[in-house]
């Protein structure tokens, strides 16, 4: 009897194993065919978007409306004095944006009614309780929304510490307070930055931050586990700022706050005020999330669109662009940086596509977890600094700027320095070389020397801001992004492409990005100097 049971059990096990092995390929193929179900997930959903008129959120809204027209409502939090002003901003900054021309071609004369049936402006301010919305609007949105997409941030590297904390830490605090009132909320997605990882080096994993930790503490305890280091806490930083603001009554407050941000960042192991406060913002979200599913996406340096909705679209002068165009104008003949440093670029449409796919994946799961994604390229498609400027040299040699006299501006191959003194001395030498000063009078020479000094000081300040990134020693693991791509169907991969490995950076820079910045960001404006 025992033998019979054993035999029967054995037959069942063998049979089960046989079925599993036989169907394994079919199951995998079926999963690949069905994919994540991105479009189906978003259909009928209501979304609240903060920072909606910014570069990234605007591209995200356009993509959702173009590929998922059955989305129900997109509420956008917008600063305005009244409804008329809010509608004016919606019209001028979104509806009339060149980014939306593909969507306009799709809908023709029904374009504006379609947009107005989907996008609902909500007057508010992310730094305030209820996100600055009136009570009725706040209650309505809290009852209706399924998803929150947080794209509001202050991205100035050397911003005043009080302003950066308000935007990047108090903003997430107020958002989490509001999220807890949202009855149908499936997921909250927050944009951080890959550089929130601070001065970490080597391969950087997709790990969340918790309140109290810091990069300096990691380094100190890795060398000496029993050494104590002060905890980093958002409340302490805000209290410090508040006390200083109460004690400093003169006009020196702005500079004190600028200096303080850099000092606090360096103390705890971050490169600047922006990266530091974005990391604290992540800590704030993690400490408050309770059972809310959270998705934190950390893009690296976001650049113009690779191909979607069309190549080269960009809004504003982004991270690499000041250096690129100062070089093209002949103002930046050398660079403070390591030519072998890897520059991590990611086109905005890849960030948008990864955002939509990741929200759908984790929106279906609805696990009360915090998941972190690096949206970056170095891990699969490394691009060193010297190749960036080699591409710029190629472009500006073929398509040079012209000066005020109509003469073509000649660029030389970029030189690199690792000391600020050598960097500034070389620039000064180049300025004297370009201008014939031997024939000038003493008064004229004095004036031109003052002008040279101002230019050198400007470029020294500019280079010091970018120095941490020009000598960066970390590179970002993108395991979650790669897994996401594997889970997508072929159709989803085509429509929501997130594969940075196939980008030829030289072709992208010379054929797409630099022309795109000239067309959409500069538009006849002068290169800042």
mmCIF file of C-alpha atoms in Angstrom, residues 271-492:
data_model
loop_
_atom_site.group_PDB
_atom_site.id
_atom_site.type_symbol
_atom_site.label_atom_id
_atom_site.label_comp_id
_atom_site.label_asym_id
_atom_site.label_seq_id
_atom_site.Cartn_x
_atom_site.Cartn_y
_atom_site.Cartn_z
ATOM 1 C CA UNK A 271 28.710 67.326 -4.118
ATOM 2 C CA UNK A 272 26.300 70.284 -3.959
ATOM 3 C CA UNK A 273 23.090 71.676 -2.487
ATOM 4 C CA UNK A 274 20.901 70.202 -5.253
ATOM 5 C CA UNK A 275 22.044 66.575 -4.933
ATOM 6 C CA UNK A 276 22.057 66.879 -1.128
ATOM 7 C CA UNK A 277 18.505 68.178 -0.768
ATOM 8 C CA UNK A 278 17.179 65.669 -3.321
ATOM 9 C CA UNK A 279 18.626 62.863 -1.167
ATOM 10 C CA UNK A 280 16.994 64.338 1.965
ATOM 11 C CA UNK A 281 13.732 64.533 -0.001
ATOM 12 C CA UNK A 282 13.994 60.789 -0.689
ATOM 13 C CA UNK A 283 14.555 60.197 3.027
ATOM 14 C CA UNK A 284 11.472 62.248 3.839
ATOM 15 C CA UNK A 285 9.294 60.200 1.474
ATOM 16 C CA UNK A 286 10.640 56.904 2.830
ATOM 17 C CA UNK A 287 10.064 57.949 6.445
ATOM 18 C CA UNK A 288 6.426 58.934 5.768
ATOM 19 C CA UNK A 289 5.231 56.328 3.282
ATOM 20 C CA UNK A 290 3.524 53.817 5.632
ATOM 21 C CA UNK A 291 1.519 51.532 3.267
ATOM 22 C CA UNK A 292 1.681 53.771 0.178
ATOM 23 C CA UNK A 293 3.502 52.080 -2.753
ATOM 24 C CA UNK A 294 6.361 54.408 -3.746
ATOM 25 C CA UNK A 295 8.449 54.505 -6.909
ATOM 26 C CA UNK A 296 11.565 56.707 -6.926
ATOM 27 C CA UNK A 297 13.155 57.275 -10.321
ATOM 28 C CA UNK A 298 16.687 58.674 -10.457
ATOM 29 C CA UNK A 299 17.599 59.945 -13.938
ATOM 30 C CA UNK A 300 21.193 60.995 -14.622
ATOM 31 C CA UNK A 301 21.806 64.024 -16.900
ATOM 32 C CA UNK A 302 18.631 64.416 -18.960
ATOM 33 C CA UNK A 303 19.198 65.608 -22.517
ATOM 34 C CA UNK A 304 17.056 66.324 -25.592
ATOM 35 C CA UNK A 305 14.724 63.734 -27.085
ATOM 36 C CA UNK A 306 16.403 60.910 -28.997
ATOM 37 C CA UNK A 307 13.483 60.276 -31.344
ATOM 38 C CA UNK A 308 10.102 60.714 -29.629
ATOM 39 C CA UNK A 309 7.910 62.632 -30.412
ATOM 40 C CA UNK A 310 10.656 63.986 -32.685
ATOM 41 C CA UNK A 311 14.451 64.214 -32.276
ATOM 42 C CA UNK A 312 16.122 67.103 -30.474
ATOM 43 C CA UNK A 313 13.289 68.654 -28.455
ATOM 44 C CA UNK A 314 14.472 70.290 -25.247
ATOM 45 C CA UNK A 315 13.283 72.975 -22.874
ATOM 46 C CA UNK A 316 15.867 75.233 -21.278
ATOM 47 C CA UNK A 317 19.646 75.084 -21.102
ATOM 48 C CA UNK A 318 20.363 71.715 -19.433
ATOM 49 C CA UNK A 319 23.338 70.317 -17.478
ATOM 50 C CA UNK A 320 25.898 69.736 -20.253
ATOM 51 C CA UNK A 321 24.687 72.545 -22.507
ATOM 52 C CA UNK A 322 26.411 75.558 -20.895
ATOM 53 C CA UNK A 323 29.804 73.841 -21.285
ATOM 54 C CA UNK A 324 29.050 72.737 -24.852
ATOM 55 C CA UNK A 325 27.957 76.177 -26.039
ATOM 56 C CA UNK A 326 30.585 78.167 -24.131
ATOM 57 C CA UNK A 327 33.093 75.955 -25.943
ATOM 58 C CA UNK A 328 31.389 76.525 -29.302
ATOM 59 C CA UNK A 329 31.448 80.304 -28.766
ATOM 60 C CA UNK A 330 35.179 80.170 -28.039
ATOM 61 C CA UNK A 331 34.747 81.212 -24.393
ATOM 62 C CA UNK A 332 35.829 77.859 -22.909
ATOM 63 C CA UNK A 333 39.097 76.704 -24.538
ATOM 64 C CA UNK A 334 39.896 74.316 -21.687
ATOM 65 C CA UNK A 335 38.030 72.304 -19.092
ATOM 66 C CA UNK A 336 38.514 71.574 -15.411
ATOM 67 C CA UNK A 337 37.942 67.828 -15.434
ATOM 68 C CA UNK A 338 39.285 64.352 -16.072
ATOM 69 C CA UNK A 339 38.963 63.484 -19.792
ATOM 70 C CA UNK A 340 38.295 59.847 -18.834
ATOM 71 C CA UNK A 341 35.382 60.674 -16.518
ATOM 72 C CA UNK A 342 32.199 58.995 -17.716
ATOM 73 C CA UNK A 343 29.415 61.418 -18.625
ATOM 74 C CA UNK A 344 26.064 59.790 -17.948
ATOM 75 C CA UNK A 345 23.479 61.102 -20.409
ATOM 76 C CA UNK A 346 19.914 59.907 -20.858
ATOM 77 C CA UNK A 347 17.560 61.417 -23.479
ATOM 78 C CA UNK A 348 14.279 62.718 -22.083
ATOM 79 C CA UNK A 349 12.108 60.318 -24.120
ATOM 80 C CA UNK A 350 13.883 57.300 -22.571
ATOM 81 C CA UNK A 351 13.197 58.738 -19.107
ATOM 82 C CA UNK A 352 9.538 59.294 -20.025
ATOM 83 C CA UNK A 353 9.142 55.771 -21.404
ATOM 84 C CA UNK A 354 10.791 54.177 -18.366
ATOM 85 C CA UNK A 355 8.528 56.253 -16.117
ATOM 86 C CA UNK A 356 5.348 55.068 -17.832
ATOM 87 C CA UNK A 357 6.456 51.419 -17.923
ATOM 88 C CA UNK A 358 7.637 51.370 -14.285
ATOM 89 C CA UNK A 359 4.437 53.024 -13.037
ATOM 90 C CA UNK A 360 2.361 50.405 -14.883
ATOM 91 C CA UNK A 361 4.447 47.515 -13.533
ATOM 92 C CA UNK A 362 4.310 48.616 -9.898
ATOM 93 C CA UNK A 363 0.784 49.974 -10.245
ATOM 94 C CA UNK A 364 -0.396 46.455 -11.069
ATOM 95 C CA UNK A 365 1.550 44.971 -8.149
ATOM 96 C CA UNK A 366 0.413 47.572 -5.578
ATOM 97 C CA UNK A 367 2.938 46.316 -3.033
ATOM 98 C CA UNK A 368 3.472 48.727 -0.116
ATOM 99 C CA UNK A 369 7.185 48.999 -0.939
ATOM 100 C CA UNK A 370 9.647 51.654 -2.033
ATOM 101 C CA UNK A 371 11.359 50.769 -5.316
ATOM 102 C CA UNK A 372 14.300 52.735 -6.742
ATOM 103 C CA UNK A 373 15.272 52.873 -10.424
ATOM 104 C CA UNK A 374 18.397 54.445 -11.887
ATOM 105 C CA UNK A 375 17.547 55.800 -15.334
ATOM 106 C CA UNK A 376 21.067 56.055 -16.689
ATOM 107 C CA UNK A 377 23.324 54.937 -19.527
ATOM 108 C CA UNK A 378 26.920 54.456 -18.351
ATOM 109 C CA UNK A 379 26.369 50.849 -17.265
ATOM 110 C CA UNK A 380 25.377 49.794 -20.813
ATOM 111 C CA UNK A 381 26.807 52.567 -23.010
ATOM 112 C CA UNK A 382 29.749 54.428 -21.409
ATOM 113 C CA UNK A 383 30.684 57.833 -22.789
ATOM 114 C CA UNK A 384 33.848 59.604 -21.543
ATOM 115 C CA UNK A 385 34.208 63.372 -21.261
ATOM 116 C CA UNK A 386 36.895 63.585 -23.960
ATOM 117 C CA UNK A 387 34.540 61.965 -26.494
ATOM 118 C CA UNK A 388 31.864 64.508 -25.573
ATOM 119 C CA UNK A 389 34.148 67.412 -26.462
ATOM 120 C CA UNK A 390 35.579 65.592 -29.494
ATOM 121 C CA UNK A 391 32.011 65.459 -30.811
ATOM 122 C CA UNK A 392 31.545 69.144 -29.998
ATOM 123 C CA UNK A 393 34.800 69.975 -31.833
ATOM 124 C CA UNK A 394 33.547 68.078 -34.880
ATOM 125 C CA UNK A 395 30.187 69.877 -34.820
ATOM 126 C CA UNK A 396 31.450 73.442 -34.264
ATOM 127 C CA UNK A 397 34.201 72.985 -36.847
ATOM 128 C CA UNK A 398 31.548 72.077 -39.424
ATOM 129 C CA UNK A 399 28.894 74.532 -38.173
ATOM 130 C CA UNK A 400 30.744 77.373 -36.438
ATOM 131 C CA UNK A 401 29.158 80.289 -34.639
ATOM 132 C CA UNK A 402 29.957 83.735 -36.007
ATOM 133 C CA UNK A 403 31.074 86.692 -33.914
ATOM 134 C CA UNK A 404 29.693 90.247 -33.934
ATOM 135 C CA UNK A 405 31.829 91.082 -36.988
ATOM 136 C CA UNK A 406 30.445 88.123 -38.934
ATOM 137 C CA UNK A 407 33.675 86.126 -38.677
ATOM 138 C CA UNK A 408 33.543 82.386 -37.997
ATOM 139 C CA UNK A 409 34.549 81.438 -34.461
ATOM 140 C CA UNK A 410 37.342 78.894 -34.575
ATOM 141 C CA UNK A 411 37.431 76.183 -31.881
ATOM 142 C CA UNK A 412 40.453 74.130 -30.897
ATOM 143 C CA UNK A 413 40.510 70.625 -29.494
ATOM 144 C CA UNK A 414 39.683 70.772 -25.790
ATOM 145 C CA UNK A 415 42.483 70.855 -23.208
ATOM 146 C CA UNK A 416 41.936 69.409 -19.720
ATOM 147 C CA UNK A 417 43.306 70.535 -16.358
ATOM 148 C CA UNK A 418 42.975 69.089 -12.877
ATOM 149 C CA UNK A 419 43.909 72.298 -11.032
ATOM 150 C CA UNK A 420 41.842 75.464 -11.044
ATOM 151 C CA UNK A 421 44.988 77.634 -11.138
ATOM 152 C CA UNK A 422 46.260 75.979 -14.341
ATOM 153 C CA UNK A 423 42.755 76.212 -15.823
ATOM 154 C CA UNK A 424 42.401 79.966 -15.168
ATOM 155 C CA UNK A 425 45.977 80.768 -16.266
ATOM 156 C CA UNK A 426 45.411 79.053 -19.612
ATOM 157 C CA UNK A 427 42.182 80.971 -20.228
ATOM 158 C CA UNK A 428 43.911 84.262 -19.451
ATOM 159 C CA UNK A 429 46.739 83.394 -21.858
ATOM 160 C CA UNK A 430 44.212 82.570 -24.588
ATOM 161 C CA UNK A 431 42.411 85.877 -24.046
ATOM 162 C CA UNK A 432 45.666 87.824 -24.423
ATOM 163 C CA UNK A 433 46.615 85.765 -27.461
ATOM 164 C CA UNK A 434 43.313 86.543 -29.243
ATOM 165 C CA UNK A 435 43.495 90.293 -28.568
ATOM 166 C CA UNK A 436 46.426 92.389 -29.747
ATOM 167 C CA UNK A 437 47.183 94.303 -26.569
ATOM 168 C CA UNK A 438 50.652 95.594 -27.462
ATOM 169 C CA UNK A 439 49.218 98.456 -29.539
ATOM 170 C CA UNK A 440 46.788 99.645 -26.856
ATOM 171 C CA UNK A 441 47.170 102.712 -24.676
ATOM 172 C CA UNK A 442 47.576 102.304 -20.914
ATOM 173 C CA UNK A 443 43.924 103.296 -20.349
ATOM 174 C CA UNK A 444 42.633 100.863 -22.993
ATOM 175 C CA UNK A 445 44.882 98.102 -21.633
ATOM 176 C CA UNK A 446 43.552 98.675 -18.118
ATOM 177 C CA UNK A 447 39.945 98.339 -19.361
ATOM 178 C CA UNK A 448 40.613 95.169 -21.311
ATOM 179 C CA UNK A 449 42.480 93.645 -18.370
ATOM 180 C CA UNK A 450 39.440 94.267 -16.152
ATOM 181 C CA UNK A 451 37.218 92.625 -18.765
ATOM 182 C CA UNK A 452 39.545 89.612 -18.962
ATOM 183 C CA UNK A 453 39.554 89.311 -15.179
ATOM 184 C CA UNK A 454 35.740 89.260 -15.073
ATOM 185 C CA UNK A 455 35.624 86.541 -17.755
ATOM 186 C CA UNK A 456 38.179 84.403 -15.946
ATOM 187 C CA UNK A 457 36.336 84.792 -12.622
ATOM 188 C CA UNK A 458 33.054 83.828 -14.275
ATOM 189 C CA UNK A 459 34.578 80.692 -15.841
ATOM 190 C CA UNK A 460 36.327 79.762 -12.575
ATOM 191 C CA UNK A 461 33.013 79.980 -10.726
ATOM 192 C CA UNK A 462 31.252 78.064 -13.500
ATOM 193 C CA UNK A 463 33.887 75.316 -13.477
ATOM 194 C CA UNK A 464 33.844 74.945 -9.687
ATOM 195 C CA UNK A 465 30.096 74.270 -9.831
ATOM 196 C CA UNK A 466 30.578 71.490 -12.400
ATOM 197 C CA UNK A 467 33.845 70.164 -10.947
ATOM 198 C CA UNK A 468 32.277 67.307 -8.891
ATOM 199 C CA UNK A 469 30.654 65.933 -12.048
ATOM 200 C CA UNK A 470 33.770 66.408 -14.192
ATOM 201 C CA UNK A 471 35.750 64.188 -11.788
ATOM 202 C CA UNK A 472 32.884 61.832 -10.855
ATOM 203 C CA UNK A 473 34.007 58.337 -9.882
ATOM 204 C CA UNK A 474 30.677 56.507 -9.678
ATOM 205 C CA UNK A 475 28.558 54.706 -12.225
ATOM 206 C CA UNK A 476 24.953 53.672 -11.808
ATOM 207 C CA UNK A 477 23.654 50.113 -11.835
ATOM 208 C CA UNK A 478 20.401 49.818 -13.817
ATOM 209 C CA UNK A 479 19.256 46.309 -12.928
ATOM 210 C CA UNK A 480 15.647 47.379 -12.361
ATOM 211 C CA UNK A 481 15.520 49.183 -15.702
ATOM 212 C CA UNK A 482 16.942 46.115 -17.502
ATOM 213 C CA UNK A 483 14.404 43.845 -15.780
ATOM 214 C CA UNK A 484 11.649 46.230 -16.808
ATOM 215 C CA UNK A 485 12.736 46.008 -20.435
ATOM 216 C CA UNK A 486 12.722 42.195 -20.301
ATOM 217 C CA UNK A 487 9.148 42.197 -19.008
ATOM 218 C CA UNK A 488 7.888 44.423 -21.823
ATOM 219 C CA UNK A 489 6.345 42.941 -24.951
ATOM 220 C CA UNK A 490 7.888 43.632 -28.355
ATOM 221 C CA UNK A 491 5.161 46.170 -29.053
ATOM 222 C CA UNK A 492 5.772 47.889 -25.704
#
